[in-house]
Amino acid sequence: MLLKDILRGVYDYSGTESIDDIVYNSKNAKKGTLFVALKGALSDGHKYIKNAYECGARAFVVEDDTMARDFQDATFIKLDDTRSALAIMSRNFFNKPDEDIKMIAITGTKGKTTTANIIYASLKKMGARPGIIGTNGVFYADKEEEVNNTTPESYEVYRILNNMRKAKVTHCVLEASSIGLKMKRLLGITFDIGLFTNISHDHIGGIEHPDFDDYFKSKMLLKDVSKKFIYNKDDAKLREAIKDGLSFSIEEKSDYKAENIVVSDDIFKIQSDFDLCGKSFEVKSISYYDIYNYLAAIAVLKELGYSFSEIVSAVKNISIRGRFEEVNVAGRLYIIDYAHNYISLKSILETVRKYKKHKIITVFGSVGGRSEKRREELAEVSDALSDISIVTSDNPNFEDPTKICKEIASFINGTHYTEPDRAKAIELSYELSEIGDIIVVAGKGHETYQLIKGEKVHYSDKESILNLKEAHDA
């Protein structure tokens, strides 16, 4: 594609250079690529212009063009905001794939992944050809791809959407993180439906958001680019801030309000029933918190044009990897869940306490590079709702995992242990348990790695628990 066509809507350019691909990592640069220098929280792409040039790139989009004099045979386009430019240029390069797919975006502190997967699974059951982009990765047709972020960089989003279009995908369900929205990774897309699940203090401090106001405003950006917007009316902050749009609820009057809710009293029979708009629904859940996810998904599906009769059947018996995933080990019930902040850990522990027969043991940690506040909140909720807390590693990255564990443990007054090795921490949970105990292994869920010093090292909670099962179920 001609560079001038890629730059349409970004910069008025009349040159005749041809570009084979767009890159923002100098390691991917080669002859025929356009290198876009992005400024991020941890790095500045302008430092890698020379690397990209040496790899063959001769076209650059930058915010600082002082290096242009050193590369006389290269084209430099200077802009105020290369991150916005990358999104618009990527959309041009892939010929606006979002326009050929029904686009659904979900934001919120919690529930994005669960709700997205309910919608995705339901669409498949109802005969659509959906795709999904989010925390668990990218899935569509027979394709599967890992992503580094819940909401990938804009180039990756448009590349994936282009591949989905080639595979004749009809709907894309996308998790829109606050950082993804703030960093303009979804710029250019007008969503058919935007959904806001809830809001609470999280991702604040460190490299993410300086304060709650910035966090909330970042998430609210989705509303401005959605044809229809759906929100949780039981969330006080959303109810206060959003005066239009469609809503779902359990308590407040709304467009999609669940009534006559009945939750199973047997943790081995995960089921909830409720009525909605005159229809009876049966879903795989034993928590009111998760019912909100189903309500959100049902609202989206109905607004997409499906009938309640179709949706009732579609949302029944849906299981989601790494979300309240149960494994019975010699009479102990292990629950694997992605809960990694205060609200999600509190929700799952409050849920399992309703079914408590003996002890609740919680294995958890907190990722490196996050605020002390999150660590304190996780510690306090585990301390309050567990009989035993085992503090371990959860993607420590460049921080010392032992230091993180000690910091978390300093906020715990009750019975607790620290074991930075996550597999050993799970083994310890078994040693401290007895038949009838519930062990919640929180934080990683579906993930199959530990992030250590910038590298993904293979690790899986489920594999560790299955190893215990093999050793003790015989």
XYZ file of C-alpha atoms in Angstrom:
474
model
C 0.000 0.000 0.000
C 1.203 3.514 -0.734
C 2.407 5.477 2.281
C 0.129 8.372 1.331
C -2.899 6.045 1.552
C -1.810 4.696 4.939
C -1.487 8.294 6.167
C -4.990 9.275 5.021
C -6.713 11.137 7.843
C -3.403 11.522 9.662
C -1.098 13.595 7.458
C -1.393 15.147 4.019
C 1.357 13.398 2.082
C 1.988 13.082 -1.642
C 5.008 10.779 -1.808
C 4.955 7.538 -3.797
C 6.668 5.167 -1.362
C 5.113 1.732 -1.021
C 4.780 0.088 2.409
C 4.473 -3.654 3.030
C 3.696 -3.505 6.745
C 3.522 -1.252 9.815
C 5.686 -2.001 12.861
C 6.112 -0.370 16.261
C 8.756 -2.786 17.568
C 12.142 -2.300 15.930
C 12.783 -6.064 16.133
C 10.072 -6.511 13.489
C 11.418 -3.819 11.182
C 12.737 -4.743 7.740
C 12.848 -3.358 4.226
C 9.425 -2.057 3.223
C 8.110 -1.469 6.748
C 6.856 1.764 8.270
C 8.203 2.198 11.817
C 5.991 4.084 14.272
C 7.780 5.422 17.369
C 5.443 5.158 20.367
C 5.989 6.781 23.735
C 4.847 4.511 26.545
C 4.966 4.435 30.331
C 8.093 2.278 30.375
C 9.805 2.905 27.041
C 10.152 5.371 24.176
C 10.146 4.014 20.643
C 12.272 6.946 19.474
C 15.240 5.240 21.137
C 14.923 2.397 18.626
C 14.768 4.387 15.392
C 18.377 3.547 14.624
C 17.706 -0.169 15.210
C 14.706 -0.052 12.862
C 16.789 1.779 10.240
C 19.574 -0.804 10.459
C 16.965 -3.529 9.981
C 15.871 -1.915 6.693
C 13.056 0.485 7.561
C 13.122 3.718 5.564
C 9.835 5.313 6.623
C 9.214 6.622 10.111
C 6.305 8.244 11.946
C 7.604 10.117 14.966
C 6.853 12.823 17.507
C 10.489 13.940 17.609
C 12.277 14.157 14.259
C 15.689 15.323 15.478
C 17.208 12.051 14.244
C 15.998 12.671 10.679
C 19.244 14.473 9.835
C 21.194 11.281 10.536
C 19.198 9.235 8.003
C 19.066 11.284 4.819
C 17.626 8.477 2.679
C 14.626 7.916 4.986
C 11.214 9.580 5.141
C 10.235 11.073 8.512
C 6.651 12.125 9.252
C 6.448 14.250 12.415
C 3.129 14.209 14.312
C 1.908 15.326 17.715
C 0.485 11.922 18.677
C 1.927 8.765 17.109
C -0.295 6.500 19.213
C -3.451 7.938 17.652
C -1.737 7.846 14.266
C -0.887 4.143 14.633
C -4.567 3.310 15.173
C -5.794 5.321 12.176
C -2.972 4.119 9.920
C -3.541 0.481 10.931
C -7.234 0.837 10.153
C -6.343 2.249 6.730
C -3.734 -0.442 6.105
C -6.208 -3.256 6.818
C -9.035 -1.509 4.960
C -11.376 -0.867 7.891
C -12.182 -4.469 8.869
C -14.356 -3.320 11.785
C -16.995 -2.082 9.344
C -17.688 -5.642 8.159
C -18.145 -7.168 11.642
C -20.670 -6.521 14.405
C -18.484 -5.009 17.138
C -19.245 -5.481 20.855
C -16.937 -3.992 23.522
C -17.028 -4.655 27.258
C -15.361 -2.524 29.916
C -15.540 -2.554 33.718
C -13.401 -3.401 36.720
C -14.621 -6.974 36.884
C -16.682 -9.294 34.759
C -15.232 -8.386 31.353
C -13.809 -11.811 30.577
C -16.691 -13.833 31.975
C -19.310 -11.693 30.239
C -17.382 -11.665 26.967
C -17.119 -15.449 27.014
C -20.817 -15.880 27.811
C -21.668 -13.705 24.790
C -19.126 -15.503 22.590
C -20.317 -18.992 23.577
C -23.967 -17.999 23.223
C -23.453 -16.547 19.750
C -21.808 -19.802 18.663
C -24.718 -21.826 20.020
C -27.161 -19.608 18.128
C -25.421 -20.174 14.796
C -23.305 -17.022 14.446
C -19.577 -17.043 13.643
C -18.153 -15.005 16.548
C -14.631 -14.026 17.468
C -13.295 -12.846 20.801
C -10.348 -10.668 21.823
C -9.487 -10.467 25.508
C -7.701 -11.724 28.587
C -7.904 -15.391 27.583
C -6.554 -14.627 24.099
C -8.016 -14.472 20.597
C -10.425 -17.137 19.348
C -12.381 -17.359 16.089
C -13.243 -20.108 13.605
C -10.559 -22.735 14.293
C -7.908 -20.137 15.183
C -6.356 -19.364 18.561
C -3.776 -16.702 19.395
C -2.212 -15.418 22.609
C -2.111 -11.682 23.284
C 0.126 -9.730 25.652
C -2.603 -7.376 26.837
C -6.330 -7.711 27.480
C -6.774 -5.053 24.778
C -3.892 -5.416 22.290
C -2.130 -2.518 20.575
C -4.202 -0.900 17.816
C -2.204 -2.474 14.974
C -2.810 -5.928 16.478
C -6.522 -5.214 16.938
C -6.941 -4.286 13.269
C -4.718 -7.166 12.104
C -6.849 -9.614 14.098
C -10.085 -8.067 12.834
C -8.812 -8.345 9.264
C -8.088 -12.044 9.813
C -11.531 -12.473 11.354
C -13.110 -10.842 8.320
C -11.253 -13.274 6.043
C -12.663 -16.120 8.171
C -16.180 -14.652 7.717
C -16.589 -13.814 11.410
C -19.942 -12.130 12.028
C -19.431 -10.706 15.532
C -16.361 -9.686 17.518
C -16.603 -9.534 21.311
C -13.767 -7.426 22.653
C -12.614 -6.655 26.189
C -11.876 -2.923 26.387
C -9.500 -2.333 29.289
C -9.124 1.118 30.810
C -5.516 1.234 29.604
C -6.546 0.080 26.137
C -9.085 2.889 25.908
C -6.755 5.475 27.427
C -3.888 4.493 25.121
C -6.161 4.753 22.058
C -5.795 1.108 21.048
C -9.411 1.059 19.823
C -9.380 4.440 18.098
C -11.378 4.400 14.871
C -13.892 1.737 15.849
C -17.540 2.603 16.382
C -19.004 -0.227 18.437
C -22.480 -1.533 17.744
C -22.808 -2.174 21.476
C -20.710 -0.947 24.391
C -21.142 -2.502 27.835
C -19.985 -1.239 31.266
C -20.132 -4.001 33.906
C -19.136 -2.135 37.105
C -16.497 0.168 38.568
C -14.313 -0.005 41.688
C -10.844 1.133 42.745
C -8.296 -0.931 40.828
C -5.385 -0.426 38.418
C -4.635 2.867 40.162
C -1.056 3.946 40.798
C 2.132 2.543 39.341
C 2.154 2.565 35.534
C -1.602 2.551 35.026
C -3.850 5.372 36.268
C -2.751 8.160 38.642
C -6.148 8.302 40.354
C -9.688 6.949 40.287
C -10.965 9.856 38.213
C -8.533 9.051 35.408
C -9.464 5.360 35.634
C -13.201 6.068 35.409
C -12.853 8.631 32.612
C -10.761 6.170 30.616
C -13.476 3.519 30.841
C -16.214 6.026 30.018
C -14.502 6.720 26.682
C -16.298 3.603 25.428
C -19.669 5.305 25.748
C -18.673 7.991 23.237
C -17.907 5.418 20.530
C -20.874 3.059 21.002
C -24.130 3.140 19.039
C -25.875 1.440 21.986
C -24.567 1.580 25.539
C -25.566 -0.807 28.339
C -24.591 -0.416 31.992
C -25.108 -1.929 35.441
C -27.691 0.255 37.163
C -27.008 -1.304 40.574
C -23.511 0.229 40.492
C -23.892 3.571 42.310
C -21.100 5.306 40.390
C -22.497 4.263 37.016
C -26.039 5.124 38.051
C -24.864 8.602 39.062
C -22.765 9.239 35.964
C -24.868 7.677 33.192
C -28.252 9.254 32.545
C -29.063 7.591 29.235
C -28.536 4.215 27.620
C -29.885 0.782 28.494
C -29.433 -0.828 31.890
C -29.483 -4.176 33.712
C -29.887 -4.859 37.423
C -30.927 -7.067 40.287
C -32.062 -4.310 42.648
C -32.793 -1.069 40.758
C -35.535 -0.681 38.170
C -33.934 -1.232 34.753
C -34.461 -2.456 31.194
C -33.166 -5.920 32.097
C -33.984 -6.672 35.739
C -33.617 -10.163 37.219
C -36.376 -11.294 39.557
C -37.249 -14.412 41.578
C -33.582 -15.391 41.859
C -32.885 -18.858 43.275
C -29.260 -19.880 43.883
C -28.250 -23.509 44.456
C -27.397 -24.453 48.054
C -24.979 -27.170 46.890
C -21.521 -26.094 45.754
C -21.314 -29.302 43.716
C -24.391 -28.216 41.764
C -23.567 -24.841 40.278
C -26.889 -23.426 39.137
C -28.981 -20.283 39.491
C -32.477 -19.570 38.221
C -34.119 -16.202 37.656
C -36.869 -14.525 35.674
C -36.183 -11.711 33.238
C -38.739 -9.874 31.136
C -41.222 -12.689 31.625
C -38.797 -15.486 30.695
C -37.204 -18.066 33.020
C -33.419 -18.517 32.816
C -31.180 -21.253 34.205
C -27.447 -20.478 34.296
C -24.279 -22.059 35.641
C -23.616 -19.843 38.654
C -23.823 -19.881 42.436
C -23.154 -16.184 43.051
C -25.212 -13.061 42.652
C -22.076 -11.404 41.317
C -21.968 -13.829 38.394
C -25.670 -13.335 37.712
C -24.773 -9.743 36.822
C -22.455 -11.099 34.124
C -25.270 -13.195 32.687
C -27.681 -10.251 32.795
C -25.161 -8.108 30.932
C -24.653 -10.821 28.318
C -28.394 -11.377 27.890
C -28.936 -7.640 27.403
C -26.260 -7.550 24.693
C -27.674 -10.593 22.908
C -31.193 -9.167 22.983
C -29.982 -5.820 21.628
C -28.212 -7.700 18.837
C -31.636 -8.900 17.734
C -31.923 -12.392 19.201
C -35.184 -13.502 20.809
C -35.452 -14.349 24.500
C -36.391 -17.900 23.552
C -33.103 -18.296 21.671
C -31.121 -16.678 24.485
C -32.653 -18.848 27.235
C -31.269 -21.943 25.518
C -27.961 -20.335 24.549
C -26.854 -19.185 28.021
C -27.576 -22.505 29.716
C -24.624 -24.724 30.742
C -21.780 -22.372 29.743
C -18.382 -23.053 31.399
C -15.476 -20.610 31.296
C -11.863 -21.675 31.757
C -10.224 -20.210 34.860
C -13.452 -18.762 36.231
C -14.727 -20.673 39.281
C -13.201 -23.826 37.828
C -13.566 -26.734 40.256
C -11.246 -29.710 40.845
C -11.967 -32.282 43.559
C -8.764 -33.585 45.141
C -9.214 -36.395 47.675
C -12.335 -34.794 49.146
C -10.993 -31.248 49.062
C -12.629 -28.839 46.659
C -10.106 -26.680 44.781
C -11.517 -23.634 43.004
C -9.359 -21.954 40.357
C -10.323 -18.363 39.673
C -8.791 -15.318 38.013
C -9.826 -13.123 40.983
C -6.891 -10.754 41.384
C -8.288 -7.634 43.013
C -10.323 -6.752 46.094
C -13.810 -6.893 44.608
C -13.321 -10.191 42.750
C -11.558 -11.971 45.628
C -14.172 -10.712 48.084
C -16.939 -11.917 45.781
C -15.611 -15.444 45.392
C -14.767 -15.844 49.089
C -18.165 -14.568 50.183
C -19.719 -17.050 47.763
C -17.809 -20.098 49.023
C -18.399 -19.153 52.676
C -22.086 -19.869 52.116
C -21.112 -23.501 51.471
C -18.420 -23.794 54.129
C -18.315 -27.059 56.059
C -14.790 -26.908 57.444
C -11.930 -24.566 56.514
C -11.471 -22.123 53.659
C -7.860 -21.812 52.526
C -6.953 -19.054 50.079
C -3.816 -19.105 47.931
C -3.126 -15.724 46.351
C -0.526 -13.073 45.512
C -0.272 -9.717 43.793
C 1.481 -8.837 40.564
C 4.688 -6.863 40.483
C 4.582 -3.170 39.682
C 1.149 -2.560 41.200
C 0.195 -0.295 44.058
C 0.581 -1.159 47.739
C -3.136 -0.442 48.107
C -4.088 -3.487 46.040
C -1.818 -5.704 48.125
C -3.295 -4.387 51.349
C -6.856 -4.904 50.100
C -6.184 -8.463 48.923
C -4.551 -9.305 52.238
C -7.400 -7.843 54.263
C -10.161 -9.614 52.357
C -8.381 -12.982 52.529
C -7.696 -12.435 56.230
C -11.347 -11.619 56.888
C -12.939 -14.395 54.845
C -10.413 -17.271 54.959
C -9.346 -19.533 57.793
C -5.848 -19.766 56.353
C -4.138 -17.435 53.876
C -1.180 -18.628 51.808
C 0.634 -15.722 50.141
C 2.543 -16.595 46.990
C 3.742 -15.209 43.645
C 1.493 -13.858 40.909
C 3.473 -12.470 37.956
C 6.143 -10.703 40.053
C 7.914 -9.518 36.890
C 10.818 -7.268 37.918
C 9.973 -7.195 41.644
C 11.395 -9.628 44.175
C 8.588 -12.176 44.798
C 9.718 -12.739 48.385
C 9.491 -9.013 49.045
C 5.978 -8.866 47.553
C 4.850 -11.812 49.691
C 6.240 -10.245 52.873
C 4.561 -6.947 52.065
C 1.176 -8.657 51.570
C 1.628 -10.801 54.694
C 2.303 -7.676 56.799
C -1.384 -6.798 56.395
C -2.642 -10.204 57.604
C -3.362 -10.784 61.308
C -4.812 -14.301 61.172
C -3.212 -17.651 60.304
C -1.048 -17.234 57.231
C 1.986 -18.594 55.433
C 4.265 -17.223 52.719
C 5.604 -19.417 49.929
C 6.870 -17.528 46.837
C 6.959 -20.744 44.769
C 3.347 -20.995 43.580
C 3.388 -24.751 42.935
C 4.774 -25.335 46.443
C 2.144 -22.976 47.866
C -0.568 -25.164 46.338
C 1.111 -28.266 47.769
C 1.162 -26.530 51.156
C -2.570 -25.841 50.877
C -3.166 -29.580 50.590
C -0.905 -30.338 53.564
C -2.849 -27.849 55.688
C -6.252 -29.118 54.551
C -8.599 -31.934 55.446
C -11.553 -33.592 53.746
C -14.387 -31.109 53.218
C -12.160 -28.036 53.009
C -12.473 -25.521 50.180
C -9.223 -24.185 48.730
C -9.487 -21.077 46.551
C -6.482 -20.598 44.261
C -6.864 -17.039 43.084
C -5.181 -14.660 40.694
C -4.054 -16.566 37.621
C -7.097 -18.492 36.474
C -6.605 -19.494 32.840
C -3.006 -18.213 32.611
C -0.288 -20.726 31.774
C 2.748 -18.667 32.766
C 4.424 -16.633 35.465
C 5.797 -13.269 34.337
C 9.325 -13.142 35.746
C 11.809 -10.405 34.806
C 9.996 -9.660 31.580
C 9.790 -13.305 30.506
C 6.787 -15.648 30.483
C 7.825 -18.822 32.307
C 5.449 -21.767 31.898
C 3.244 -22.337 34.918
C -0.399 -23.384 35.403
C -2.472 -23.501 38.605
C -4.625 -26.203 37.065
C -1.599 -28.365 36.236
C -0.318 -27.999 39.801
C -3.698 -29.013 41.208
C -4.063 -31.929 38.795
C -0.618 -33.135 39.908
C -1.930 -33.136 43.470
C -5.014 -35.020 42.340
C -2.883 -37.672 40.620
C -0.761 -38.089 43.747
C -3.565 -38.215 46.311
C -6.650 -39.600 44.550
C -5.171 -43.059 44.046
